XYZ file of C-alpha atoms in Angstrom:
620
model
C 1.081 9.291 -38.409
C -0.558 6.197 -39.896
C -1.444 5.029 -36.375
C -3.377 8.248 -35.778
C -5.052 8.312 -39.197
C -6.031 4.650 -39.116
C -7.413 4.930 -35.585
C -9.508 7.996 -36.352
C -10.761 6.432 -39.572
C -11.886 3.313 -37.707
C -13.468 5.210 -34.816
C -14.422 8.785 -35.839
C -15.582 9.593 -32.281
C -11.926 9.620 -31.254
C -10.968 12.257 -33.839
C -11.734 15.403 -31.800
C -9.901 13.924 -28.801
C -6.844 13.212 -30.942
C -6.950 16.733 -32.394
C -7.186 18.201 -28.867
C -4.210 16.020 -27.837
C -6.223 14.279 -25.140
C -5.282 11.058 -26.886
C -1.701 10.811 -28.109
C 0.356 8.051 -29.720
C 0.775 6.146 -26.438
C -2.966 6.086 -25.758
C -3.802 5.205 -29.359
C -1.329 2.321 -29.351
C -3.126 0.832 -26.337
C -6.522 1.466 -27.942
C -5.580 -0.334 -31.157
C -3.999 -3.270 -29.326
C -7.086 -3.788 -27.171
C -9.459 -3.306 -30.124
C -7.688 -6.005 -32.110
C -8.029 -8.415 -29.184
C -11.648 -7.480 -28.465
C -13.417 -6.708 -31.785
C -16.730 -6.260 -29.974
C -15.538 -3.050 -28.302
C -17.279 0.080 -29.573
C -15.856 3.574 -29.960
C -17.197 4.740 -26.569
C -15.414 1.822 -24.873
C -12.155 2.669 -26.581
C -12.493 6.361 -25.772
C -12.871 5.465 -22.099
C -9.809 3.229 -22.306
C -7.676 5.910 -23.956
C -8.716 8.596 -21.489
C -8.006 6.364 -18.481
C -4.562 5.524 -19.905
C -3.890 9.259 -20.214
C -5.199 9.827 -16.699
C -2.756 7.386 -15.143
C 0.024 9.328 -16.833
C -1.238 12.369 -14.924
C -1.109 10.488 -11.611
C -4.770 9.504 -11.283
C -5.558 5.988 -10.101
C -9.162 6.062 -11.245
C -11.656 8.368 -12.949
C -15.353 8.917 -12.342
C -17.044 8.562 -15.713
C -18.933 11.830 -15.244
C -15.735 13.651 -14.271
C -13.394 12.516 -17.019
C -13.094 15.865 -18.751
C -12.364 17.923 -15.643
C -9.627 15.636 -14.330
C -7.928 14.981 -17.660
C -8.171 18.487 -19.083
C -7.827 20.450 -15.842
C -8.348 24.200 -16.148
C -8.915 23.893 -19.892
C -12.234 22.199 -19.222
C -13.343 24.852 -16.707
C -12.331 27.694 -18.997
C -14.242 26.277 -21.951
C -11.063 26.173 -24.038
C -12.001 22.821 -25.417
C -15.448 21.523 -26.265
C -15.227 17.808 -26.863
C -18.071 15.373 -27.651
C -18.076 13.422 -24.387
C -20.848 10.798 -24.374
C -23.612 11.453 -21.796
C -22.405 9.990 -18.502
C -25.382 7.689 -17.780
C -25.533 6.378 -21.340
C -21.772 5.856 -21.304
C -21.941 3.994 -17.997
C -24.663 1.681 -19.268
C -22.555 0.853 -22.299
C -19.412 0.249 -20.276
C -21.239 -2.202 -18.031
C -21.865 -4.353 -21.117
C -18.452 -3.829 -22.713
C -16.193 -6.793 -23.522
C -13.164 -4.807 -22.299
C -14.674 -3.845 -18.921
C -14.944 -6.043 -15.810
C -16.833 -5.438 -12.617
C -15.149 -5.740 -9.186
C -16.502 -9.265 -8.707
C -14.762 -10.544 -11.854
C -11.840 -8.120 -12.155
C -9.269 -10.598 -10.853
C -10.663 -13.628 -12.701
C -9.023 -14.673 -15.996
C -9.307 -13.732 -18.722
C -8.457 -10.266 -17.383
C -10.011 -7.234 -19.013
C -8.104 -3.947 -19.370
C -10.689 -1.828 -17.525
C -12.524 -2.251 -14.219
C -15.732 -0.336 -13.508
C -16.525 -0.020 -9.795
C -19.658 2.052 -9.318
C -19.013 4.986 -11.629
C -15.220 4.803 -11.291
C -13.037 3.420 -14.069
C -9.611 1.882 -13.423
C -6.960 0.238 -15.512
C -7.079 -3.335 -14.258
C -3.585 -3.387 -12.751
C -4.175 -0.176 -10.798
C -7.484 -1.479 -9.489
C -5.557 -4.547 -8.337
C -2.876 -2.410 -6.684
C -5.447 -0.275 -4.866
C -7.665 -3.119 -3.710
C -4.646 -5.196 -2.718
C -3.033 -2.343 -0.765
C -6.280 -1.509 1.045
C -6.877 -5.164 1.928
C -3.296 -5.602 3.167
C -3.436 -2.477 5.355
C -6.842 -3.483 6.722
C -5.726 -7.022 7.519
C -2.491 -5.814 9.095
C -4.275 -3.173 11.176
C -6.691 -5.773 12.477
C -4.116 -8.006 14.134
C -1.503 -7.590 16.802
C 2.113 -7.720 15.639
C 4.365 -10.675 16.243
C 1.672 -13.357 16.332
C 1.609 -15.526 13.169
C 5.351 -16.220 12.897
C 7.238 -18.879 14.842
C 8.719 -18.056 18.235
C 7.912 -15.255 20.673
C 7.433 -11.644 19.664
C 10.830 -9.954 20.163
C 9.021 -6.806 21.278
C 6.776 -7.867 24.139
C 4.340 -5.084 25.211
C 5.681 -4.858 28.759
C 9.239 -4.550 27.525
C 8.191 -1.887 24.992
C 6.664 0.240 27.754
C 9.849 0.110 29.825
C 11.999 0.872 26.795
C 9.890 3.890 25.838
C 10.320 5.361 29.314
C 14.047 4.972 28.856
C 14.336 6.812 25.534
C 11.494 9.251 26.305
C 12.209 10.040 29.975
C 9.694 11.992 32.098
C 11.533 15.234 31.343
C 11.303 14.654 27.580
C 10.541 18.148 26.283
C 8.355 17.052 23.393
C 6.036 14.694 25.221
C 3.138 17.068 24.543
C 3.908 16.857 20.849
C 3.137 13.135 20.810
C 6.501 11.837 19.655
C 6.352 9.221 22.408
C 2.785 8.323 21.395
C 3.922 7.866 17.806
C 6.746 5.575 18.921
C 4.390 3.570 21.122
C 1.949 3.078 18.273
C 4.778 2.077 15.960
C 5.957 -0.661 18.303
C 2.585 -1.978 19.480
C 0.679 -2.010 16.176
C 1.252 -3.931 12.976
C 0.923 -0.760 10.919
C 1.109 2.914 11.877
C 1.558 6.280 10.210
C 3.724 9.130 11.489
C 2.825 12.396 9.755
C 4.092 15.926 10.169
C 5.486 18.965 8.447
C 9.135 19.968 8.125
C 11.115 20.117 11.332
C 8.419 18.549 13.522
C 10.702 15.720 14.621
C 9.536 12.811 12.477
C 12.996 11.332 11.891
C 14.018 12.084 15.484
C 11.014 10.025 16.536
C 12.080 7.225 14.195
C 15.511 7.154 15.847
C 14.018 6.908 19.321
C 11.433 4.275 18.420
C 14.233 2.254 16.829
C 16.265 2.626 20.019
C 13.275 1.609 22.133
C 12.773 -1.459 19.936
C 16.408 -2.442 20.404
C 16.166 -1.985 24.164
C 12.881 -3.893 24.361
C 14.234 -6.792 22.304
C 17.187 -7.239 24.632
C 18.863 -10.506 23.747
C 15.991 -11.577 21.470
C 16.723 -11.576 17.788
C 15.411 -8.326 16.352
C 15.739 -7.200 12.726
C 14.799 -3.732 11.509
C 15.053 -1.987 8.151
C 14.988 1.724 7.375
C 14.091 2.797 3.846
C 13.153 5.810 1.733
C 12.156 6.273 -1.915
C 15.463 7.890 -2.968
C 19.109 7.525 -2.080
C 19.292 11.132 -0.908
C 16.305 10.725 1.403
C 17.790 7.502 2.782
C 21.135 9.212 3.399
C 19.501 12.110 5.246
C 17.454 9.670 7.316
C 20.684 7.915 8.311
C 22.325 11.191 9.308
C 19.467 12.161 11.630
C 19.210 8.693 13.170
C 22.918 8.581 13.934
C 22.837 12.066 15.451
C 19.918 11.132 17.690
C 21.600 7.901 18.752
C 24.710 9.852 19.691
C 22.553 12.254 21.723
C 20.789 9.406 23.554
C 24.151 7.835 24.290
C 25.513 11.120 25.653
C 22.365 11.565 27.768
C 22.882 8.115 29.261
C 19.673 6.673 27.817
C 21.549 4.107 25.729
C 24.557 2.036 26.696
C 27.384 1.861 24.127
C 26.467 -1.621 22.867
C 22.819 -0.729 22.294
C 23.744 2.592 20.708
C 26.104 0.835 18.298
C 23.411 -1.707 17.427
C 20.891 1.038 16.642
C 23.384 3.118 14.640
C 24.264 0.037 12.588
C 20.872 0.165 10.856
C 21.815 1.721 7.520
C 18.858 3.181 5.594
C 18.452 2.096 2.003
C 16.110 2.811 -0.882
C 12.825 0.959 -1.155
C 13.914 -0.545 -4.448
C 17.096 -1.916 -2.888
C 15.147 -3.178 0.107
C 12.716 -5.095 -2.086
C 15.425 -6.334 -4.449
C 14.694 -4.465 -7.668
C 14.793 -6.631 -10.805
C 12.532 -4.761 -13.220
C 9.732 -2.202 -13.144
C 7.252 -4.846 -11.994
C 9.467 -7.529 -10.431
C 11.281 -7.647 -7.108
C 13.193 -10.375 -5.346
C 10.992 -10.093 -2.250
C 7.272 -10.811 -2.513
C 4.660 -12.941 -0.759
C 6.609 -16.104 -1.578
C 9.939 -14.616 -0.473
C 9.093 -12.073 2.242
C 11.447 -9.537 3.751
C 13.405 -10.868 6.766
C 12.483 -8.064 9.190
C 10.488 -7.540 12.368
C 10.181 -3.790 11.791
C 10.239 -1.748 8.571
C 10.241 2.062 8.657
C 9.687 3.998 5.424
C 10.503 7.717 5.395
C 9.250 10.265 2.823
C 6.188 8.130 2.108
C 4.599 11.009 0.187
C 6.995 10.089 -2.647
C 5.867 6.448 -2.743
C 3.631 5.489 -5.662
C 0.662 3.158 -5.264
C 2.312 0.228 -7.125
C 5.387 0.402 -4.899
C 3.255 0.513 -1.736
C 1.394 -2.567 -2.960
C 4.686 -4.399 -3.591
C 6.000 -3.445 -0.145
C 2.857 -4.661 1.614
C 2.981 -7.903 -0.355
C 6.596 -8.517 0.697
C 6.109 -7.811 4.409
C 5.970 -10.785 6.776
C 2.617 -11.071 8.524
C 4.211 -10.608 11.949
C 6.280 -7.522 11.056
C 5.570 -3.948 12.081
C 5.311 -1.310 9.352
C 5.787 2.404 10.075
C 5.078 4.884 7.264
C 6.509 8.372 7.784
C 6.128 11.621 5.866
C 4.447 14.939 5.164
C 1.064 14.482 3.442
C 1.130 18.072 2.144
C 4.210 17.588 -0.015
C 4.167 16.627 -3.667
C 2.895 13.131 -4.274
C 4.880 10.605 -6.259
C 5.640 11.437 -9.878
C 3.997 8.077 -10.573
C 0.402 7.130 -9.746
C -1.503 7.795 -6.534
C -1.596 9.932 -3.386
C -0.467 7.250 -0.988
C 0.397 9.194 2.171
C -2.566 11.557 1.958
C -4.835 8.527 1.527
C -3.292 6.759 4.510
C -3.564 9.812 6.771
C -7.097 10.516 5.560
C -9.330 12.365 8.015
C -6.779 11.834 10.797
C -5.126 14.947 9.335
C -8.458 16.861 9.414
C -9.660 17.180 12.967
C -13.272 17.924 12.028
C -13.688 14.883 9.783
C -15.015 11.426 10.763
C -12.251 8.992 11.578
C -13.661 5.477 11.437
C -11.500 3.000 9.557
C -8.787 0.376 10.025
C -6.134 3.061 10.652
C -8.166 4.913 13.270
C -5.851 5.400 16.238
C -2.813 4.403 14.172
C -2.051 7.829 12.643
C -0.031 10.314 14.674
C 0.493 13.842 13.383
C 3.328 15.944 14.820
C 2.630 19.667 14.663
C 5.220 21.397 16.825
C 8.093 22.949 14.854
C 11.630 22.299 16.071
C 13.861 23.068 13.090
C 13.250 26.808 12.930
C 10.574 27.515 15.519
C 6.846 27.820 15.098
C 6.953 31.610 14.823
C 9.815 31.897 12.361
C 9.230 33.435 8.949
C 10.140 30.146 7.262
C 7.519 28.312 9.283
C 5.023 31.085 8.610
C 5.602 30.956 4.867
C 5.327 27.170 4.782
C 2.131 27.336 6.825
C 0.564 29.977 4.589
C 1.299 27.956 1.469
C 0.086 24.710 3.042
C -3.257 26.239 4.090
C -3.822 28.054 0.791
C -3.367 31.546 2.238
C -1.952 33.318 -0.820
C -2.293 36.753 0.739
C -0.406 35.691 3.839
C 2.380 34.136 1.779
C 2.739 37.284 -0.351
C 2.755 39.526 2.737
C 5.492 37.472 4.411
C 7.628 37.526 1.299
C 7.040 41.234 0.738
C 8.096 42.031 4.318
C 11.312 40.053 3.853
C 13.724 38.886 6.530
C 16.988 37.020 6.972
C 15.065 33.762 6.483
C 12.637 34.734 3.704
C 13.475 36.749 0.610
C 11.485 37.563 -2.515
C 13.138 38.476 -5.815
C 10.895 39.419 -8.715
C 12.016 38.427 -12.238
C 12.201 42.113 -13.279
C 14.496 42.993 -10.353
C 17.820 42.960 -12.204
C 19.909 43.886 -9.162
C 18.203 41.319 -6.967
C 18.635 38.577 -9.560
C 22.296 39.400 -9.964
C 22.808 39.165 -6.213
C 21.180 35.735 -6.134
C 23.278 34.564 -9.061
C 26.444 35.797 -7.361
C 25.632 33.816 -4.223
C 24.846 30.674 -6.196
C 27.970 30.871 -8.367
C 30.076 31.716 -5.321
C 29.013 28.449 -3.705
C 29.739 26.659 -6.992
C 33.271 28.099 -7.078
C 33.834 26.706 -3.592
C 32.796 23.274 -4.914
C 35.328 23.409 -7.741
C 38.167 24.745 -5.588
C 37.675 22.007 -2.970
C 37.391 19.318 -5.673
C 40.638 20.409 -7.340
C 42.381 20.531 -3.956
C 41.416 16.939 -3.171
C 38.984 17.792 -0.367
C 35.931 15.663 -1.254
C 33.870 16.210 1.880
C 34.357 19.958 1.679
C 33.360 19.904 -1.993
C 30.210 17.917 -1.268
C 29.252 20.202 1.619
C 29.722 23.245 -0.615
C 27.523 21.656 -3.282
C 24.698 21.431 -0.749
C 25.106 24.846 0.886
C 22.956 26.734 -1.649
C 20.738 24.864 -4.079
C 18.593 26.184 -6.903
C 15.216 24.413 -6.994
C 13.449 25.033 -10.300
C 9.839 24.195 -11.049
C 10.692 23.195 -14.629
C 13.590 21.587 -16.459
C 13.504 23.832 -19.498
C 12.695 27.423 -20.310
C 13.376 30.690 -18.466
C 14.311 30.060 -14.846
C 14.369 26.311 -15.437
C 16.912 23.844 -14.148
C 18.828 23.720 -17.437
C 19.185 27.490 -17.689
C 20.503 27.719 -14.137
C 22.846 24.765 -14.623
C 24.319 26.263 -17.792
C 24.794 29.642 -16.118
C 26.512 28.149 -13.056
C 28.707 25.793 -15.069
C 29.756 28.644 -17.333
C 30.754 30.750 -14.349
C 33.027 28.097 -12.831
C 34.375 26.507 -16.019
C 37.419 28.865 -16.215
C 38.552 27.612 -12.793
C 39.059 24.049 -14.094
C 42.406 23.371 -15.790
C 42.063 22.116 -19.402
C 43.429 18.697 -18.446
C 40.653 18.223 -15.906
C 37.923 19.271 -18.325
C 38.467 16.217 -20.504
C 35.847 13.523 -20.300
C 32.520 13.743 -18.575
C 31.882 14.650 -15.884
C 34.677 17.187 -15.451
C 36.434 17.649 -12.114
C 34.405 19.884 -9.826
C 31.038 18.830 -11.248
C 28.382 17.873 -8.702
C 26.342 14.973 -10.088
C 22.997 13.329 -9.454
C 22.266 9.731 -10.424
C 19.100 9.555 -12.546
C 18.376 5.811 -12.637
C 18.682 2.855 -10.299
C 21.970 1.019 -10.862
C 22.102 -2.081 -8.642
C 25.380 -3.247 -10.196
C 27.218 -0.231 -8.794
C 25.018 0.146 -5.734
C 23.520 3.423 -6.961
C 19.941 4.609 -6.660
C 18.033 7.289 -8.501
C 18.684 10.518 -6.587
C 22.132 9.657 -5.190
C 24.453 12.683 -5.316
C 28.199 13.270 -5.359
C 31.019 15.440 -6.677
C 33.832 14.631 -9.129
C 37.121 15.324 -7.318
C 40.841 14.812 -7.671
C 42.100 12.309 -5.120
C 45.845 11.623 -5.126
C 46.017 12.772 -8.732
C 43.191 10.567 -10.008
C 39.646 11.519 -10.872
C 36.910 9.960 -8.730
C 33.276 10.545 -7.840
C 32.810 11.120 -4.122
C 29.256 10.029 -3.281
C 27.156 11.022 -0.305
C 26.083 7.839 1.466
C 24.958 9.514 4.678
C 28.204 8.539 6.425
C 31.844 8.943 5.487
C 31.036 8.860 1.776
C 32.317 6.458 -0.840
C 34.223 6.673 -4.111
C 33.350 5.443 -7.576
C 35.175 5.694 -10.885
C 33.484 8.272 -13.171
C 33.346 5.683 -15.957
C 30.959 3.624 -13.832
C 28.326 6.364 -13.762
C 25.744 5.112 -16.222
C 22.981 7.722 -16.071
C 23.563 11.035 -14.364
C 23.072 14.783 -14.716
C 24.953 17.839 -13.388
C 23.672 18.827 -9.959
C 24.296 22.574 -10.037
C 20.531 22.986 -9.893
C 17.639 20.551 -9.623
C 13.893 20.361 -10.111
C 11.617 20.732 -7.110
C 10.322 17.207 -7.715
C 13.858 15.832 -7.448
C 14.503 17.824 -4.247
C 12.050 15.819 -2.151
C 13.824 14.118 0.712
C 16.604 16.734 0.705
C 17.390 19.732 2.897
C 19.638 22.690 2.146
C 20.734 25.610 4.332
C 19.609 28.017 1.599
C 17.096 27.102 -1.104
C 16.594 29.326 -4.144
C 13.110 28.551 -5.495
C 12.347 29.542 -9.102
C 8.791 29.534 -10.410
C 7.593 29.960 -14.022
C 4.961 32.453 -15.124
C 1.431 32.263 -13.759
C 0.047 30.429 -16.787
C 2.269 27.386 -16.293
C 0.250 24.208 -15.601
C 2.974 22.911 -13.294
C 2.305 25.533 -10.618
C 0.633 24.065 -7.560
C 0.365 24.509 -3.822
C 2.174 21.232 -3.194
C 5.011 22.214 -5.518
C 5.675 25.514 -3.723
C 5.231 23.966 -0.262
C 7.707 21.209 -1.089
C 10.225 23.748 -2.364
C 9.940 26.117 0.594
C 10.260 23.288 3.115
C 13.560 22.115 1.620
C 15.181 25.161 3.280
C 16.751 24.681 6.690
C 17.788 28.287 7.321
C 16.622 30.559 4.520
C 14.714 30.604 1.263
C 14.773 32.957 -1.709
C 11.733 32.822 -3.978
C 12.243 34.042 -7.550
C 8.774 34.647 -8.984
C 6.268 37.347 -9.753
C 3.199 37.835 -7.583
C 0.822 36.299 -10.104
C 2.851 33.075 -10.162
C 2.981 32.930 -6.367
C -0.751 33.359 -6.054
C -1.410 30.847 -8.822
C 0.718 28.249 -7.048
C -0.879 28.741 -3.619
C -4.408 28.837 -5.035
C -4.105 25.578 -6.999
C -3.903 22.378 -4.944
C -3.205 19.258 -6.973
C -6.247 17.105 -7.627
C -5.583 13.414 -8.112
C -8.318 10.834 -8.222
C -7.730 7.852 -5.953
C -9.987 5.406 -4.178
C -7.499 4.205 -1.551
C -8.514 6.837 0.991
C -12.196 5.946 0.684
C -11.394 2.250 1.146
C -9.389 2.949 4.313
C -11.621 5.723 5.701
C -15.152 4.863 4.469
C -16.842 7.190 6.961
C -15.102 10.175 5.370
C -16.818 9.509 2.053
C -15.396 9.402 -1.479
C -13.029 12.022 -2.783
C -9.993 12.717 -4.857
């Protein structure tokens, strides 16, 4: 409390912003620390600093000075709910240009560093300006040179050999040639950086498997090193499953000999943090001084990658390596800062927009659906949400089908039916775990998954988890309920744990194996075991948040939305949830919430897209 009172007393301008909770304890702590180090800073400078600190917590990389209120307050600003004394934009800008805590782009990287950078009318925290400028410069430099040149020795993937290899894994009869999977693979292997974009089921990971196979074939006896990575353990495991399945198919088709197939299948995907050698939030083992030892790096689910992590990856890449970034730009962005994949795809994902920039010709978007067919109800619902067609989404849900179901919160019978299906799957988890069948238990845990928009409150993850756990608890003998987690509990790791080889998002089930309790973890292959006592940070995985579900797929997804007034509702949130379903989706929400979600795309301010696609102009 004294922090707040003392701050407001020293700088009365900040008072209304504190009262409106625009500035909280975290922002005020930064404000006071900077003010003590720079006594020449005035209240307007410190207000700008506090608001930008808050903005980064909301995912923005930068803020236009004249747009601060809209982006930080969201709908509250538009609705006139709050009327705060923002300084006039031009006067504020003039003051910031003279501020002792603000640097311009020309001096932003020169010590002594200042906490804010003002570029035009856009304000950044210094480190995020550095991340953005560094990432844009690295992508631009990489895009401007051919791969395999600066390092010693010949390029293991000579262009002629790549062409022959592509014909081998994408034969003339390849059914998806018109969908540009072969083009994407060619760009991946002949450019230093490329982007493979596409919605669910369009064949992105299938393409990754075939480009990896083509690289192995093209390299022949040359030394060739590739790495596959994703932001979470679950996404990495799923990537590995698809790659191995595609390799097996190519082997059966005769496109790969056994030795080459084994070499391709041996590439085990990992998390980006493991790949870079995580040491702390800002330190990794691999950087410019100790680069990654790979000729090719493929990153799946790039929509989940935050700007700082992209910058670290680019810094750690050898100059002669190829980088392939894969993902769906319409999914939720990282819970951290930035809109990395959307910025990288830029106007290449909008056919009527100008496309001049370093990545022109390096972005391939796959559009043909393979998982459930372009005309399926699941594809139709995903498409309606993605394009902002609320009426179309509501009509599809109202019509209903085997693949798409809508249950309103006031439909008691419908809710009970959904709960019965969810708890039935949970009972199968417990029964298999008690019987010592770990793989069966893990498969049952992934058959039906509740995806909640929120952690707490009605319809939230916690409410669903408590309901499911309560329904299956009587099945577990008292002796197996002792300790945590109890036998039969599906678990999700919630923090990186390099000591035990665990990553945030890894999942498993606690089972009885030969009379002892163990956690059977999904590693994308045969699975592995870990003593429950070695789980440091975890949560029950009966249900999960939609944010946590990114990178996962489930035969049946049960999507639960809050009421229409919830600020978490967004188009990207609903699209991400719906596209986690492989076979069917049940949406639990009222019509107002559905329309609110579809009608509200997330707005995040970032300058990376404008740096990479200058012809498209600035934008959020």
